[in-house]
mmCIF file of C-alpha atoms in Angstrom:
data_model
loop_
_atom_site.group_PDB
_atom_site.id
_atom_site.type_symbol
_atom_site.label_atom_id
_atom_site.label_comp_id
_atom_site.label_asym_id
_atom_site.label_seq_id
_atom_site.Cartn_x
_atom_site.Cartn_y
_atom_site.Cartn_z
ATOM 1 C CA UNK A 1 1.692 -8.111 13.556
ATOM 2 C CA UNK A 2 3.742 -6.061 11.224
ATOM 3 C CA UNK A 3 5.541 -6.110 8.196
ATOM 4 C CA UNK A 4 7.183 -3.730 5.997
ATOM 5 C CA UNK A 5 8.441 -3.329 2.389
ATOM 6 C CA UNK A 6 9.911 -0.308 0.986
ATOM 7 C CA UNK A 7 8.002 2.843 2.261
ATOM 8 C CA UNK A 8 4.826 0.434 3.191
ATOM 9 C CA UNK A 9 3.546 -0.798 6.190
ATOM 10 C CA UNK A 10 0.783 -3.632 7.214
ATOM 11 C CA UNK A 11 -0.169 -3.523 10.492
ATOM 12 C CA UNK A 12 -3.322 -5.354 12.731
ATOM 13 C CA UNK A 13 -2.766 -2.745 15.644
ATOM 14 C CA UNK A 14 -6.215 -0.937 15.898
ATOM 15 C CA UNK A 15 -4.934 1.920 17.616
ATOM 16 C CA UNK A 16 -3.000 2.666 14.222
ATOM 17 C CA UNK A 17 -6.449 2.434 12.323
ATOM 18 C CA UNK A 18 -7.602 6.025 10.414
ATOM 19 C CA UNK A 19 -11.059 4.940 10.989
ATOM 20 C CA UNK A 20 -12.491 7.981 10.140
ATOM 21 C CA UNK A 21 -10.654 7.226 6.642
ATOM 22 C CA UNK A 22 -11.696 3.755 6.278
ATOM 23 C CA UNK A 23 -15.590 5.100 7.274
ATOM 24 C CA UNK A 24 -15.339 7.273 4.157
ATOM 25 C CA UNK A 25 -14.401 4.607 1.598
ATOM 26 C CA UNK A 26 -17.364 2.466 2.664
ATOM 27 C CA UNK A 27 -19.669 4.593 3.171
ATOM 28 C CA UNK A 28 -19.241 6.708 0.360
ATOM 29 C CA UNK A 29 -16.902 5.179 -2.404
ATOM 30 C CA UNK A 30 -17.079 1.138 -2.123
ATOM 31 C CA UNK A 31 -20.394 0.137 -3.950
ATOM 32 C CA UNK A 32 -20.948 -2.377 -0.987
ATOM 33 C CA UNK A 33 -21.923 -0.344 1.667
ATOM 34 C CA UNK A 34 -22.767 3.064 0.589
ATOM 35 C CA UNK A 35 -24.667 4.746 3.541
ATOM 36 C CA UNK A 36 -22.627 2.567 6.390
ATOM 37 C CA UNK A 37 -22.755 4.498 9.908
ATOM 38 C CA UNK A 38 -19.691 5.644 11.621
ATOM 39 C CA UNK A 39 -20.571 3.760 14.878
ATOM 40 C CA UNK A 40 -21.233 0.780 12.420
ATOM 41 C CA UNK A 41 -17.927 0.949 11.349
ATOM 42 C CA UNK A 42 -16.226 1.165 14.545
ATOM 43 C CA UNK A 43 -17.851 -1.569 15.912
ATOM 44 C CA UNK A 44 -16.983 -3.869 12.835
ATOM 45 C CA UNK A 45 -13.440 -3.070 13.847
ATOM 46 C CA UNK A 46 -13.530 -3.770 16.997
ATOM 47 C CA UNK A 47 -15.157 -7.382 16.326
ATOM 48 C CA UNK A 48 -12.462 -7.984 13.633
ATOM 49 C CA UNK A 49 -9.024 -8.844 12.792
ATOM 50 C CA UNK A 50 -8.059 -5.513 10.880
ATOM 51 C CA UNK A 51 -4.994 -4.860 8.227
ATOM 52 C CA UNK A 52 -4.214 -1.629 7.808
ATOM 53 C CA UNK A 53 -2.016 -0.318 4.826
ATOM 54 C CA UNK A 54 0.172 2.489 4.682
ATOM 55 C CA UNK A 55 2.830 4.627 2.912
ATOM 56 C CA UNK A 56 4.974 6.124 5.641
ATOM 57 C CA UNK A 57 2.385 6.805 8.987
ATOM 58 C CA UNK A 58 -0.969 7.466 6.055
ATOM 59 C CA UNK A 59 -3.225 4.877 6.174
ATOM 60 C CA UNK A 60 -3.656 3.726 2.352
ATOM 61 C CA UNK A 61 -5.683 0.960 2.037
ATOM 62 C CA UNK A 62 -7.687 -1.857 4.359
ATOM 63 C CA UNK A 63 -9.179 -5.301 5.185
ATOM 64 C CA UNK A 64 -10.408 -7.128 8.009
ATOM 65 C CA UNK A 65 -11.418 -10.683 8.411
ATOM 66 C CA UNK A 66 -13.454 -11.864 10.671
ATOM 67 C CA UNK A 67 -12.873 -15.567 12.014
ATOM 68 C CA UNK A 68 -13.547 -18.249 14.700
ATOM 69 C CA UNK A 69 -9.329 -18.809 14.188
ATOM 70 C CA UNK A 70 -10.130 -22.316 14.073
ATOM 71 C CA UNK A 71 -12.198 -23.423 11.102
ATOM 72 C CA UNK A 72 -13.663 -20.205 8.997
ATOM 73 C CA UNK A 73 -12.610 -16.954 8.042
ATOM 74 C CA UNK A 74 -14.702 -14.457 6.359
ATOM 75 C CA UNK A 75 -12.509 -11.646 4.376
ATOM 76 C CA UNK A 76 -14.220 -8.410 3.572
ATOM 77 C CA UNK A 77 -14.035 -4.219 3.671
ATOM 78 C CA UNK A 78 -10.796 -4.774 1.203
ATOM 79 C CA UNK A 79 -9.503 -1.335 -0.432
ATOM 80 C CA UNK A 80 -6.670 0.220 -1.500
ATOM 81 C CA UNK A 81 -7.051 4.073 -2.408
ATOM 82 C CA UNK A 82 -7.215 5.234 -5.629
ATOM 83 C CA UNK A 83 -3.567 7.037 -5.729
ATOM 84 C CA UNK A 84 -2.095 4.059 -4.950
ATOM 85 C CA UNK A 85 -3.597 1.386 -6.376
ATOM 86 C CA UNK A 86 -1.681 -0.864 -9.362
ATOM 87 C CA UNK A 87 1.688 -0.647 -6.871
ATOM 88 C CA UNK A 88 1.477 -4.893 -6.490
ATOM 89 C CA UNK A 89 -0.049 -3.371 -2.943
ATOM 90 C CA UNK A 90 -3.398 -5.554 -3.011
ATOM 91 C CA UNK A 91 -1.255 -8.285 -3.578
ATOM 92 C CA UNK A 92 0.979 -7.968 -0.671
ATOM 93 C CA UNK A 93 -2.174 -7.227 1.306
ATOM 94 C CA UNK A 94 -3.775 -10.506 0.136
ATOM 95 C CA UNK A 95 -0.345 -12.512 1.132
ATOM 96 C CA UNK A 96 -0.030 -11.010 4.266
ATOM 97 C CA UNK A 97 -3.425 -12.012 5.330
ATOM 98 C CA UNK A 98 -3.312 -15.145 3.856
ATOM 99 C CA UNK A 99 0.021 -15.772 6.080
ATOM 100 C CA UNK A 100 -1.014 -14.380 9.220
ATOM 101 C CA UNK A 101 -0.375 -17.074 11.706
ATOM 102 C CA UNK A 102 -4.126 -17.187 13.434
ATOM 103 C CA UNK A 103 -5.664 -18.190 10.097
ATOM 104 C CA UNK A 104 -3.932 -21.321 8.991
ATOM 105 C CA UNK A 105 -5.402 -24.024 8.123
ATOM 106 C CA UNK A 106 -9.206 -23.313 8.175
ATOM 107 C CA UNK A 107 -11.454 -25.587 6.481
ATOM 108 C CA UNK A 108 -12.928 -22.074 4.881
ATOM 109 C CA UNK A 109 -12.482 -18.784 4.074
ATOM 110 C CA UNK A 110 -15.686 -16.558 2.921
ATOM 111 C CA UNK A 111 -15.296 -14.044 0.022
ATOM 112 C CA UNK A 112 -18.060 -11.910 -1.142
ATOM 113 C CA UNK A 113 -16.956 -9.820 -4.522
ATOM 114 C CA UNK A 114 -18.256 -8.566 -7.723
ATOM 115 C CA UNK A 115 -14.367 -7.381 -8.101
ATOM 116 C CA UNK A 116 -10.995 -8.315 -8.250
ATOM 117 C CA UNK A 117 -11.965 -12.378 -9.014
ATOM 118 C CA UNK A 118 -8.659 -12.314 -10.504
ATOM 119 C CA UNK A 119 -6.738 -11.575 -7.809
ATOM 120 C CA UNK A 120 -8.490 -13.428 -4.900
ATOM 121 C CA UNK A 121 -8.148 -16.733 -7.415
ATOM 122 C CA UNK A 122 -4.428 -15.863 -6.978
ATOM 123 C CA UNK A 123 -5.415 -16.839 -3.186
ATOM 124 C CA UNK A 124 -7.253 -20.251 -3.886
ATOM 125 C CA UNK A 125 -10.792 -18.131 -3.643
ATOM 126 C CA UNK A 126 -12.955 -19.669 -6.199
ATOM 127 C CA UNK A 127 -16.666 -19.614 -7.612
ATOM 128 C CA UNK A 128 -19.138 -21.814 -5.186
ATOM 129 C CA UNK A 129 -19.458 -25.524 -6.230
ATOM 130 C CA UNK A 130 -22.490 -25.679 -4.823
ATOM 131 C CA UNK A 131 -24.127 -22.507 -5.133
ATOM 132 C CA UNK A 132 -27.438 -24.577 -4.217
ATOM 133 C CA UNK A 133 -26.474 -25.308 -0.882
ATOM 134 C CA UNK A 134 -25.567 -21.608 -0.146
ATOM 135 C CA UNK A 135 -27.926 -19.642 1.732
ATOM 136 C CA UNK A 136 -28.172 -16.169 2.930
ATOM 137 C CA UNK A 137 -30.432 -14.139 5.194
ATOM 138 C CA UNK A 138 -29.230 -10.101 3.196
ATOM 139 C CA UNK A 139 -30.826 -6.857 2.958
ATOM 140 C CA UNK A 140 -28.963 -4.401 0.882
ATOM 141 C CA UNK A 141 -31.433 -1.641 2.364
ATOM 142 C CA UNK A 142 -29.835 -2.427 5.817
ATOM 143 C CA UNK A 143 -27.225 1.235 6.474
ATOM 144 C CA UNK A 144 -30.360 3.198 4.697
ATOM 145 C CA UNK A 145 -32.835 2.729 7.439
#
């Protein structure tokens, strides 16, 4: 898939990926998985349905869901870089994954932020219901070991 709109690009070919790029805003500049391991990374893209943003051919920005394309999606790894952020470009990011054709009508779609609530509530993502019934197995020390 791939859609344009003015000198930007969103694109779920792999091949187009700068992973080395999207390796250094994890691992060093997104709060959520400082420390993250190149080979880490690559293999999260390779087990995911990527979006890759860009201004002309440079990779700008990123997300990837991962998803049974049936009944649950999880969204994560979202970014735009700095220089080019407050463009309406994490909006068009959001819709285009929201649209893409292989993740209609799930029952659910997974968001894990401390960020941004306002514009994933622009999506339908809302606070849990029913926190209580949520469980997790995490360990945040996980990418320092």
């Amino acid at each position: 898939m791939e859609v344009s709109k003015e000198n930007y690009s969103i694109s779920t070919d792999k091949n187009k990926l700068d992973v080395l790029l999207i390796y250094n805003f994890l691992t060093n500049e997104s709060g959520w998985s400082d420390g993250i391991s190149y080979d880490t990374v690559k293999v999260s893209i390779e087990n995911s349905l990527n979006f890759g943003l860009y201004s002309e051919e440079k990779q700008i920005g990123y997300a990837r869901v991962i998803s049974d394309y049936s009944t649950i999606a999880y969204l994560g790894d979202i970014f735009i870089l700095k220089d080019y952020r407050k463009l309406g470009l994490s909006k068009w990011l959001m819709e285009t994954i929201m649209g893409h054709p292989n993740l209609q009508n799930l029952r659910r779609w997974i968001l894990l932020t401390s960020t941004a609530e306002w514009l994933y509530e622009k999506y339908g993502f809302t606070k849990l219901p029913k926190p209580e019934i949520y469980m997790e197995k995490f360990d945040p020390n996980v990418y320092a070991k």
